[in-house]
Short mmCIF file of C-alpha atoms in Angstrom, two decimals:
data_model
loop_
_atom_site.label_atom_id
_atom_site.label_comp_id
_atom_site.label_asym_id
_atom_site.label_seq_id
_atom_site.Cartn_x
_atom_site.Cartn_y
_atom_site.Cartn_z
CA MET Z 7 0.00 0.00 0.00
CA ILE Z 8 1.30 3.44 -1.00
CA VAL Z 9 0.52 6.21 1.47
CA ASP Z 10 1.39 9.83 0.75
CA ALA Z 11 2.26 11.43 4.06
CA HIS Z 12 2.09 15.03 2.96
CA VAL Z 13 -0.53 16.78 0.85
CA HIS Z 14 -2.19 20.18 1.20
CA LEU Z 15 -5.76 20.98 0.23
CA GLY Z 16 -7.66 24.20 -0.18
CA ASP Z 17 -7.58 27.62 -1.79
CA GLY Z 18 -4.13 28.83 -0.88
CA LEU Z 19 -2.80 32.27 -0.12
CA PHE Z 20 0.18 31.76 -2.42
CA GLY Z 21 -1.88 31.01 -5.51
CA GLN Z 22 -2.25 27.22 -5.20
CA ARG Z 23 -5.66 25.55 -5.34
CA TYR Z 24 -5.97 21.84 -4.70
CA SER Z 25 -9.28 20.12 -4.08
CA ARG Z 26 -10.15 16.63 -2.89
CA HIS Z 27 -11.16 15.95 -6.48
CA ASP Z 28 -7.76 17.07 -7.78
CA LEU Z 29 -5.98 14.99 -5.17
CA LEU Z 30 -7.88 11.75 -5.67
CA ALA Z 31 -7.42 11.99 -9.43
CA ALA Z 32 -3.69 12.55 -8.94
CA MET Z 33 -3.53 9.65 -6.51
CA ASP Z 34 -5.24 7.34 -8.99
CA GLU Z 35 -2.89 8.42 -11.76
CA ALA Z 36 0.23 7.96 -9.66
CA GLY Z 37 -0.88 4.74 -7.98
CA ILE Z 38 -1.16 6.21 -4.47
CA ASP Z 39 -3.69 4.46 -2.25
CA ARG Z 40 -4.04 6.85 0.69
CA ALA Z 41 -2.89 10.27 1.78
CA VAL Z 42 -2.55 12.47 4.81
CA VAL Z 43 -3.91 15.93 4.11
CA SER Z 44 -3.63 19.29 5.82
CA PRO Z 45 -4.67 22.79 4.78
CA LEU Z 46 -2.88 25.09 2.40
CA LYS Z 47 -2.25 28.42 4.07
CA PRO Z 48 -5.66 29.99 3.39
CA ARG Z 49 -6.39 33.27 1.71
CA GLY Z 50 -8.22 34.39 4.82
CA TYR Z 51 -5.15 33.64 7.00
CA HIS Z 52 -7.17 31.87 9.70
CA PHE Z 53 -7.06 28.11 9.79
CA GLY Z 54 -10.46 27.30 11.31
CA ALA Z 55 -12.37 27.20 8.04
CA ALA Z 56 -9.40 25.62 6.29
CA ASN Z 57 -9.33 22.76 8.79
CA ASP Z 58 -13.10 22.34 8.32
CA LEU Z 59 -12.61 22.01 4.57
CA VAL Z 60 -9.99 19.34 5.08
CA ALA Z 61 -12.31 17.50 7.49
CA GLU Z 62 -15.04 17.48 4.86
CA ALA Z 63 -12.57 16.12 2.29
CA VAL Z 64 -11.68 13.29 4.65
CA ARG Z 65 -15.34 12.45 5.28
CA SER Z 66 -15.98 12.30 1.53
CA SER Z 67 -12.93 10.21 0.70
CA ASN Z 68 -14.26 6.74 1.46
CA GLY Z 69 -11.42 6.14 3.86
CA ARG Z 70 -8.58 7.15 1.54
CA LEU Z 71 -7.65 10.31 3.42
CA LEU Z 72 -6.64 11.17 6.96
CA ALA Z 73 -6.03 14.71 8.18
CA PHE Z 74 -3.50 16.64 10.18
CA GLY Z 75 -4.61 19.97 11.55
CA ARG Z 76 -2.73 23.18 10.90
CA VAL Z 77 -2.52 26.25 13.10
CA ASP Z 78 -0.46 29.43 13.34
CA PRO Z 79 1.51 29.36 16.59
CA TRP Z 80 1.54 33.16 16.70
CA GLN Z 81 -2.17 32.98 17.54
CA GLY Z 82 -1.25 31.70 21.01
CA GLU Z 83 -4.23 30.40 22.98
CA ALA Z 84 -6.44 30.56 19.91
CA ALA Z 85 -4.04 28.21 18.11
CA VAL Z 86 -4.09 25.79 21.03
CA ASP Z 87 -7.90 25.89 21.06
CA GLU Z 88 -8.03 25.24 17.30
CA ALA Z 89 -5.58 22.35 17.57
CA GLU Z 90 -7.69 20.85 20.35
CA ARG Z 91 -10.78 21.21 18.15
CA CYS Z 92 -8.95 19.42 15.33
CA PHE Z 93 -8.23 16.44 17.55
CA THR Z 94 -11.44 16.19 19.56
CA GLN Z 95 -14.14 17.39 17.14
CA LEU Z 96 -12.67 16.82 13.68
CA GLY Z 97 -10.90 13.54 14.42
CA PHE Z 98 -7.55 14.63 13.03
CA LYS Z 99 -4.53 12.38 13.54
CA GLY Z 100 -1.66 14.85 13.86
CA LEU Z 101 -0.63 18.49 13.66
CA LEU Z 102 1.32 20.27 10.92
CA LEU Z 103 3.50 23.23 11.75
CA HIS Z 104 4.95 25.31 8.91
CA PRO Z 105 7.76 27.58 10.10
CA TRP Z 106 8.34 29.04 6.62
CA GLU Z 107 4.77 30.05 5.81
CA GLU Z 108 3.78 31.03 9.34
CA LEU Z 109 7.18 32.65 9.87
CA PHE Z 110 8.47 31.33 13.16
CA PRO Z 111 11.68 29.56 14.22
CA VAL Z 112 10.78 25.90 14.49
CA ASN Z 113 12.25 25.68 18.00
CA ASP Z 114 10.62 28.86 19.30
CA PRO Z 115 8.80 28.47 22.63
CA ILE Z 116 5.53 29.52 20.96
CA VAL Z 117 5.24 25.97 19.61
CA PHE Z 118 5.72 24.21 22.95
CA PRO Z 119 2.05 24.30 24.07
CA LEU Z 120 1.00 22.87 20.69
CA ILE Z 121 3.46 20.02 20.95
CA ASP Z 122 2.39 19.28 24.52
CA LEU Z 123 -1.23 19.17 23.35
CA THR Z 124 -0.43 16.90 20.43
CA ALA Z 125 1.54 14.60 22.71
CA ARG Z 126 -1.42 14.33 25.11
CA HIS Z 127 -3.47 13.07 22.17
CA GLY Z 128 -0.77 10.55 21.33
CA CYS Z 129 -0.29 11.99 17.86
CA PRO Z 130 2.74 12.99 15.76
CA ILE Z 131 3.83 16.44 14.61
CA MET Z 132 4.71 17.15 10.98
CA LEU Z 133 7.25 19.93 10.52
CA ALA Z 134 7.94 21.70 7.24
CA GLY Z 135 11.68 21.17 7.34
CA GLY Z 136 14.85 22.44 5.73
CA TYR Z 137 13.70 25.97 5.01
CA PRO Z 138 16.30 28.72 5.28
CA VAL Z 139 16.72 30.08 8.80
CA VAL Z 140 13.40 28.94 10.29
CA SER Z 141 13.62 25.15 10.03
CA HIS Z 142 17.31 24.38 9.65
CA PRO Z 143 17.96 20.80 10.78
CA SER Z 144 19.97 22.02 13.77
CA ARG Z 145 16.88 23.83 15.03
CA ILE Z 146 14.69 20.79 14.41
CA ALA Z 147 17.12 18.66 16.40
CA ASP Z 148 16.93 21.19 19.22
CA LEU Z 149 13.14 20.99 19.27
CA ALA Z 150 13.06 17.20 19.00
CA GLY Z 151 15.46 16.96 21.92
CA ARG Z 152 13.07 18.93 24.11
CA PHE Z 153 10.23 16.49 23.35
CA PRO Z 154 11.88 13.07 23.12
CA SER Z 155 8.61 11.16 23.45
CA VAL Z 156 6.97 12.95 20.51
CA THR Z 157 7.34 11.70 16.94
CA PHE Z 158 8.29 14.43 14.48
CA MET Z 159 7.88 13.87 10.74
CA VAL Z 160 10.21 16.32 8.99
CA THR Z 161 9.45 17.11 5.37
CA SER Z 162 12.08 17.08 2.64
CA GLY Z 163 14.43 15.19 4.93
CA GLY Z 164 15.00 18.47 6.77
CA GLN Z 165 17.19 19.81 3.98
CA ILE Z 166 16.19 22.06 1.07
CA ASN Z 167 19.55 22.97 -0.42
CA ILE Z 168 20.51 22.15 -3.97
CA SER Z 169 24.23 22.43 -3.32
CA GLY Z 170 24.01 19.66 -0.75
CA GLY Z 171 25.08 22.08 1.95
CA MET Z 172 22.50 20.84 4.46
CA LEU Z 173 22.98 17.11 3.93
CA ALA Z 174 25.48 16.64 6.74
CA GLN Z 175 23.36 18.61 9.19
CA ALA Z 176 20.22 16.71 8.21
CA GLU Z 177 22.02 13.44 8.82
CA ALA Z 178 23.26 14.74 12.17
CA MET Z 179 19.68 15.67 13.06
CA LEU Z 180 18.47 12.16 12.25
CA ARG Z 181 21.31 10.52 14.17
CA SER Z 182 20.86 12.67 17.27
CA SER Z 183 17.06 12.54 17.30
CA PRO Z 184 15.62 9.01 17.18
CA ASN Z 185 12.13 10.54 17.39
CA VAL Z 186 12.54 12.27 14.01
CA LEU Z 187 11.34 10.60 10.83
CA MET Z 188 12.36 11.98 7.44
CA GLU Z 189 9.68 12.57 4.85
CA THR Z 190 10.88 12.62 1.26
CA SER Z 191 8.97 15.32 -0.66
CA GLY Z 192 11.17 17.47 -2.89
CA ILE Z 193 14.25 16.00 -1.28
CA TYR Z 194 17.70 16.74 -2.69
CA ARG Z 195 19.62 13.64 -3.80
CA GLU Z 196 18.27 10.14 -3.96
CA ASP Z 197 21.46 8.70 -2.47
CA PHE Z 198 20.46 10.53 0.73
CA ILE Z 199 17.31 8.41 0.79
CA GLU Z 200 19.30 5.26 0.09
CA ASP Z 201 22.11 6.05 2.54
CA MET Z 202 19.81 7.01 5.42
CA ALA Z 203 17.67 3.91 4.90
CA ALA Z 204 20.80 1.78 5.04
CA ALA Z 205 22.41 3.60 7.95
CA LEU Z 206 19.43 4.32 10.18
CA GLY Z 207 16.90 1.75 9.01
CA PRO Z 208 14.02 2.18 6.57
CA GLU Z 209 11.72 2.66 9.56
CA ARG Z 210 12.97 6.25 9.74
CA LEU Z 211 11.79 7.25 6.26
CA ILE Z 212 8.30 8.10 5.02
CA PHE Z 213 7.16 8.83 1.48
CA GLY Z 214 5.38 12.14 0.97
CA SER Z 215 4.70 14.18 -2.15
CA GLY Z 216 4.23 17.71 -0.80
CA ALA Z 217 1.49 18.19 -3.40
CA PRO Z 218 0.58 20.58 -4.85
CA THR Z 219 4.02 22.19 -4.43
CA TYR Z 220 5.63 19.08 -5.93
CA ASP Z 221 4.36 16.58 -8.51
CA PRO Z 222 3.12 13.38 -6.80
CA ARG Z 223 4.11 11.22 -9.76
CA HIS Z 224 7.69 12.48 -9.70
CA GLU Z 225 7.86 12.27 -5.92
CA LEU Z 226 6.67 8.66 -5.89
CA ASP Z 227 9.21 7.95 -8.63
CA ARG Z 228 11.95 8.89 -6.12
CA ILE Z 229 10.88 5.97 -3.95
CA ARG Z 230 10.12 3.55 -6.78
CA ARG Z 231 13.48 4.16 -8.48
CA ALA Z 232 15.63 4.38 -5.36
CA HIS Z 233 18.16 1.58 -4.97
CA LEU Z 234 16.51 -0.03 -1.96
CA PRO Z 235 15.67 -3.56 -0.90
CA ASP Z 236 12.04 -4.31 -1.69
CA ALA Z 237 11.18 -4.68 1.98
CA ALA Z 238 12.53 -1.19 2.65
CA ARG Z 239 10.57 0.24 -0.24
CA VAL Z 240 7.35 -1.21 1.19
CA LEU Z 241 8.02 0.35 4.58
CA ILE Z 242 8.98 3.75 3.21
CA GLY Z 243 6.20 3.75 0.60
CA GLY Z 244 3.43 3.48 3.14
CA GLU Z 245 3.75 0.82 5.82
CA ASN Z 246 5.74 3.02 8.21
CA LEU Z 247 3.11 5.74 8.13
CA ARG Z 248 0.19 3.34 8.24
CA MET Z 249 1.56 1.78 11.40
CA LEU Z 250 2.47 5.15 12.93
CA LEU Z 251 -1.10 6.37 12.51
CA SER Z 252 -2.68 2.98 13.30
CA TRP Z 253 -4.42 3.26 9.94
CA GLU Z 254 -6.20 -0.04 9.49
CA GLU Z 255 -5.41 -2.06 6.44
CA SER Z 256 -9.06 -2.61 5.57
CA SER Z 257 -9.90 -2.59 1.90
CA VAL Z 258 -10.74 0.79 0.49
CA ARG Z 259 -12.79 1.19 -2.63
CA ARG Z 260 -10.85 3.56 -4.89
CA SER Z 261 -12.71 6.72 -5.70
CA ARG Z 262 -12.93 7.71 -9.34
CA THR Z 263 -12.77 11.17 -10.81
CA ASN Z 264 -16.46 11.03 -11.75
CA ARG Z 265 -17.64 10.78 -8.17
CA GLY Z 266 -18.43 14.45 -8.08
CA HIS Z 267 -17.00 17.60 -6.62
CA ASP Z 268 -16.54 18.89 -3.08
CA MET V 27 15.96 8.27 -27.85
CA LYS V 28 19.61 9.20 -27.39
CA ILE V 29 20.40 10.84 -24.06
CA ILE V 30 23.46 12.85 -23.03
CA ASP V 31 23.72 13.94 -19.41
CA ALA V 32 25.14 17.46 -19.13
CA HIS V 33 26.17 17.42 -15.45
CA THR V 34 27.54 14.52 -13.44
CA HIS V 35 30.44 13.94 -11.07
CA VAL V 36 33.52 11.84 -10.61
CA ASP V 37 35.84 12.17 -7.62
CA GLU V 38 37.25 10.40 -4.60
CA VAL V 39 37.44 12.73 -1.62
CA GLY V 40 36.51 11.91 1.96
CA ALA V 41 33.10 10.30 2.20
CA TRP V 42 32.38 11.02 -1.46
CA GLN V 43 33.87 8.03 -3.23
CA ASP V 44 32.50 8.24 -6.77
CA PRO V 45 34.99 6.79 -9.23
CA PRO V 46 33.79 6.84 -12.84
CA GLU V 47 32.40 3.30 -12.53
CA VAL V 48 29.62 4.68 -10.31
CA ILE V 49 28.23 7.14 -12.83
CA VAL V 50 28.75 4.74 -15.73
CA ARG V 51 26.65 2.11 -13.95
CA LEU V 52 23.86 4.62 -13.39
CA MET V 53 24.16 5.74 -17.02
CA ASP V 54 23.68 2.14 -18.13
CA GLU V 55 20.57 1.84 -15.92
CA ALA V 56 19.11 4.96 -17.47
CA ALA V 57 20.17 4.17 -21.06
CA ILE V 58 22.31 7.33 -21.15
CA GLU V 59 24.99 7.19 -23.84
CA GLN V 60 27.32 9.91 -22.69
CA ALA V 61 27.76 12.17 -19.70
CA VAL V 62 29.68 15.29 -18.88
CA VAL V 63 31.79 14.68 -15.77
CA MET V 64 33.47 17.07 -13.37
CA THR V 65 34.96 16.78 -9.89
CA TYR V 66 33.51 17.84 -6.54
CA ARG V 67 36.71 19.78 -5.92
CA ASP V 68 38.02 22.96 -7.49
CA ALA V 69 41.34 23.07 -9.27
CA PRO V 70 43.98 24.05 -8.38
CA ALA V 71 44.20 21.43 -5.65
CA ILE V 72 44.56 22.72 -2.11
CA GLN V 73 48.01 22.31 -0.60
CA SER V 74 46.75 20.55 2.52
CA ALA V 75 45.48 17.53 0.57
CA PRO V 76 48.63 16.16 -1.10
CA ASP V 77 47.26 12.62 -1.20
CA LEU V 78 44.39 13.57 -3.47
CA LEU V 79 44.85 13.56 -7.19
CA ASP V 80 44.69 16.98 -8.80
CA PRO V 81 41.06 17.60 -9.90
CA ILE V 82 41.91 18.26 -13.55
CA GLU V 83 44.08 15.15 -13.67
CA TYR V 84 41.35 13.13 -11.98
CA THR V 85 38.84 14.22 -14.60
CA ARG V 86 41.28 13.50 -17.40
CA ARG V 87 41.89 9.97 -16.13
CA ALA V 88 38.18 9.29 -15.69
CA VAL V 89 37.50 10.26 -19.30
CA GLU V 90 40.51 8.24 -20.45
CA ARG V 91 38.97 5.12 -18.80
CA TYR V 92 35.66 5.62 -20.61
CA PRO V 93 36.44 7.71 -23.70
CA GLU V 94 33.25 6.73 -25.53
CA ARG V 95 31.00 7.54 -22.55
CA LEU V 96 32.46 10.46 -20.62
CA ILE V 97 33.19 14.08 -21.54
CA GLY V 98 35.33 16.21 -19.24
CA PHE V 99 34.58 19.65 -17.83
CA ALA V 100 37.27 21.41 -15.80
CA ARG V 101 36.09 22.60 -12.42
CA ILE V 102 38.23 25.60 -11.54
CA ASN V 103 38.41 28.27 -8.84
CA PRO V 104 38.65 31.65 -10.63
CA ARG V 105 40.31 33.20 -7.58
CA ALA V 106 43.48 31.31 -8.51
CA GLY V 107 44.07 34.07 -11.06
CA ASP V 108 46.70 33.29 -13.68
CA GLU V 109 46.84 29.68 -12.50
CA ALA V 110 43.11 29.35 -13.18
CA ASP V 111 43.67 30.55 -16.74
CA ARG V 112 46.58 28.17 -17.21
CA LEU V 113 44.50 25.24 -15.97
CA LEU V 114 41.61 26.02 -18.30
CA ARG V 115 43.96 26.24 -21.29
CA LEU V 116 45.58 22.97 -20.25
CA ALA V 117 42.24 21.25 -19.80
CA VAL V 118 40.80 22.38 -23.12
CA LEU V 119 43.83 22.58 -25.44
CA GLU V 120 45.88 19.66 -24.10
CA TYR V 121 43.28 17.33 -22.62
CA GLY V 122 40.36 17.99 -24.92
CA MET V 123 37.94 18.92 -22.16
CA LYS V 124 34.85 20.63 -23.43
CA GLY V 125 33.74 23.02 -20.72
CA LEU V 126 34.38 24.93 -17.52
CA LYS V 127 32.53 24.23 -14.27
CA LEU V 128 32.14 26.96 -11.67
CA HIS V 129 30.71 26.37 -8.19
CA PRO V 130 30.78 29.75 -6.43
CA VAL V 131 29.58 28.27 -3.12
CA ALA V 132 33.00 26.64 -2.91
CA TYR V 133 35.14 29.69 -3.65
CA ARG V 134 32.78 32.51 -2.63
CA ALA V 135 33.11 35.07 -5.39
CA LEU V 136 30.42 36.90 -7.28
CA PRO V 137 29.97 35.75 -10.88
CA ASP V 138 30.62 39.26 -12.20
CA GLY V 139 33.79 39.73 -10.17
CA PRO V 140 36.98 40.42 -12.15
CA ASP V 141 38.54 36.96 -11.68
CA THR V 142 35.43 35.13 -12.84
CA LEU V 143 34.83 37.46 -15.76
CA ARG V 144 38.40 36.95 -16.97
CA LEU V 145 38.01 33.17 -16.83
CA LEU V 146 34.60 33.33 -18.51
CA ARG V 147 36.01 35.40 -21.37
CA LEU V 148 38.83 32.91 -21.76
CA ALA V 149 36.26 30.10 -21.94
CA GLY V 150 34.51 32.01 -24.70
CA ASP V 151 37.79 32.52 -26.56
CA LEU V 152 38.49 28.80 -26.28
CA GLY V 153 35.00 28.04 -27.56
CA VAL V 154 33.78 26.18 -24.48
CA PRO V 155 30.74 26.87 -22.29
CA ALA V 156 30.79 27.62 -18.57
CA LEU V 157 28.42 25.61 -16.37
CA PHE V 158 27.53 27.44 -13.16
CA HIS V 159 25.96 25.86 -10.12
CA CYS V 160 22.81 28.01 -10.02
CA GLY V 161 20.47 27.65 -7.08
CA ASP V 162 19.29 29.46 -3.98
CA GLU V 163 22.52 30.49 -2.28
CA GLU V 164 24.58 33.66 -2.36
CA PHE V 165 26.97 33.88 -5.34
CA THR V 166 24.86 31.41 -7.35
CA LEU V 167 21.57 33.20 -7.86
CA PRO V 168 20.32 33.49 -11.44
CA LEU V 169 20.21 37.28 -11.32
CA GLN V 170 23.82 37.34 -10.12
CA ILE V 171 25.01 35.03 -12.89
CA GLU V 172 23.01 37.03 -15.43
CA LEU V 173 25.26 40.01 -14.77
CA ALA V 174 28.23 37.93 -15.86
CA ALA V 175 26.36 36.64 -18.90
CA ALA V 176 25.59 40.17 -20.00
CA LEU V 177 29.27 41.15 -19.67
CA CYS V 178 30.49 38.06 -21.56
CA PRO V 179 28.13 37.76 -24.52
CA GLN V 180 30.57 35.55 -26.43
CA THR V 181 30.56 32.89 -23.70
CA VAL V 182 27.77 30.35 -23.39
CA ILE V 183 26.72 30.19 -19.76
CA ILE V 184 24.75 27.22 -18.46
CA LEU V 185 22.64 27.64 -15.33
CA GLY V 186 22.99 24.26 -13.64
CA HIS V 187 19.82 23.32 -11.72
CA MET V 188 18.06 26.27 -13.39
CA GLY V 189 17.54 28.17 -10.16
CA GLY V 190 17.06 25.35 -7.70
CA TYR V 191 14.01 25.36 -5.41
CA PHE V 192 13.14 29.05 -5.12
CA HIS V 193 14.71 30.86 -8.07
CA VAL V 194 13.47 29.06 -11.18
CA GLN V 195 11.40 32.08 -12.27
CA ASP V 196 14.52 34.23 -12.17
CA ALA V 197 16.51 31.66 -14.14
CA ILE V 198 13.94 31.48 -16.93
CA ALA V 199 13.63 35.27 -17.05
CA ALA V 200 17.43 35.66 -17.18
CA ALA V 201 17.55 33.23 -20.09
CA GLU V 202 14.84 35.23 -21.87
CA ARG V 203 16.94 38.37 -21.55
CA GLN V 204 20.39 36.91 -22.31
CA SER V 205 20.65 34.80 -25.45
CA ASN V 206 23.92 33.21 -24.25
CA ILE V 207 22.25 31.59 -21.21
CA ILE V 208 21.21 27.95 -21.32
CA LEU V 209 19.13 26.22 -18.63
CA GLU V 210 20.02 22.78 -17.30
CA THR V 211 17.40 20.65 -15.55
CA SER V 212 19.24 18.65 -12.87
CA ALA V 213 17.70 18.32 -9.40
CA MET V 214 15.22 21.17 -9.92
CA PRO V 215 12.11 19.46 -8.52
CA TYR V 216 9.28 20.87 -10.68
CA PRO V 217 8.71 19.00 -13.96
CA TRP V 218 6.29 21.64 -15.26
CA ARG V 219 9.04 24.30 -15.09
CA ILE V 220 10.90 22.40 -17.80
CA ALA V 221 7.88 22.74 -20.05
CA GLU V 222 7.68 26.43 -19.18
CA ALA V 223 11.35 26.94 -19.99
CA VAL V 224 11.00 25.24 -23.37
CA GLN V 225 7.91 27.30 -24.15
CA ARG V 226 9.57 30.61 -23.21
CA ILE V 227 13.14 30.20 -24.51
CA GLY V 228 13.03 27.15 -26.78
CA ALA V 229 14.37 23.64 -26.38
CA GLU V 230 17.54 24.78 -28.16
CA ARG V 231 18.53 26.36 -24.87
CA VAL V 232 17.45 23.67 -22.41
CA LEU V 233 19.68 20.73 -21.43
CA TYR V 234 18.88 17.49 -19.64
CA ALA V 235 21.21 16.73 -16.74
CA SER V 236 21.09 14.68 -13.55
CA ASP V 237 23.66 15.98 -11.03
CA GLY V 238 24.46 12.29 -10.62
CA PRO V 239 25.50 10.08 -9.02
CA GLY V 240 23.98 11.74 -5.93
CA CYS V 241 20.83 12.45 -7.89
CA ASP V 242 19.59 9.45 -9.84
CA PRO V 243 19.94 9.86 -13.62
CA SER V 244 16.99 7.53 -14.24
CA LEU V 245 14.76 9.70 -12.06
CA GLU V 246 15.98 12.87 -13.75
CA VAL V 247 15.26 11.40 -17.19
CA ALA V 248 11.77 10.43 -16.05
CA LYS V 249 11.26 13.97 -14.73
CA VAL V 250 11.99 15.47 -18.16
CA ARG V 251 9.57 13.02 -19.75
CA ARG V 252 6.88 14.18 -17.29
CA ALA V 253 7.18 17.71 -18.66
CA GLY V 254 5.04 16.63 -21.61
CA LEU V 255 7.34 17.96 -24.34
CA ARG V 256 6.74 17.12 -27.97
CA ASP V 257 9.24 14.69 -29.49
CA ALA V 258 11.23 17.31 -31.41
CA ASP V 259 11.83 19.27 -28.20
CA LEU V 260 12.68 16.12 -26.24
CA GLU V 261 15.32 15.28 -28.85
CA LEU V 262 16.89 18.69 -28.33
CA VAL V 263 16.73 18.59 -24.54
CA PHE V 264 18.06 15.04 -24.30
CA HIS V 265 20.90 15.36 -26.82
CA GLY V 266 20.52 17.84 -29.66
CA THR V 267 21.27 21.00 -27.70
CA ILE V 268 24.38 19.66 -26.04
CA GLU V 269 25.65 18.05 -29.23
CA ARG V 270 25.53 21.45 -30.89
CA LEU V 271 26.98 23.20 -27.86
CA LEU V 272 29.95 20.87 -27.44
CA ARG V 273 30.33 20.13 -31.15
CA LEU V 274 29.79 16.42 -30.62
CA SER V 275 29.11 14.18 -33.54
CA PRO V 276 25.36 13.39 -33.62
#
């Protein structure tokens, strides 16, 4: 089973629009069975309605989608309240924090109450990783070290740097923080995927596309074409995430693009 | 369809042990006929690493082992001044290398600085292109390299990675403004940007490359195919443009 750990839905502030319909069609084309979805940063800036839209997409997905909530830590108590609503009323399975788009250092104390809350619900945190300044792998390692019992899924392997300048730091982050998993969307260098799977175990890697920023077909190609043992490819392609989220392996009838719109 | 990879690496330094056999194996997997190779290190070699083979010599030997498959580019630090010029002449005139590689992150000089401009003009005089690492970091931004391209109109300048993650728009716009700029596709993660580049500047100025062996040539080939180009443009991107550029026999 192929599970995409990282997709955004909604009408985004930065010009992206991605609906449940768009996503399910892309999943069918790429051969992706399930996906974890969270909101695009919304045009209206506030995540309440955006989280509601994602919840509706999950309800209409015939079991193919799960959701992570998204909040802006700068909203303080309001963000904590919204995160709590995501878990208790919307049935979300994790929380996404985006230091680049919400403009905060990933290890800033403003995120601590949100991580505590997520931990109380027994859920993981997804961090948009590897962005300049705000989510450098050294900062992610600092945060992960403060919350050793929380699982952090770090997108792009924690390194967005096309000269390879962050590779060593991303590896150091993974080695020092056993509670960090690396997600693969838009990642630089496929040998990083192969080497980390070999060195740290394929249990530490999770396939994600980062759609609509990245192309899900190309992102899944990274995993399909990587020089990995088949057993590792199965884990990274979906089994790791399915087990992390306790997502039952019951059969899911694939939706088709003619099932209607949101 | 014939494929020539415009940007790959050979070198053995520290943890990066990539003798030419590594890239040749990946080329075979991807059905790539030929590849341009360059080292991870700048020439001239640093004095504190006497056990490492000189980068130009390393490249020369790699090509000598696989003369039908590999094409050498000389990776040089322009801040070496006269020595940089001597090395480029040696590489091109004596060793038959077909291009210059510049990685300003390594040597930290602006592309339009006097040392780099002098070396770029020499490359133009020698009839070889200059491939810049072009991404998201200082000294490598498309708008910075464009300044050099404008000052060296006789030199073909290739923007390796075509602007990386955050600067692809700038790379395409720079290529629209400067007719001596060519875009190279390696590691840039958006397949649709390749289609956009071809539509805006023409496939005659777009090159397929992988940045292998770290980046997988098979994946990078598949990425270009996902751009949805028509066959005539694919032929140019995969081999026609670089054959013309490096005067390779088709």
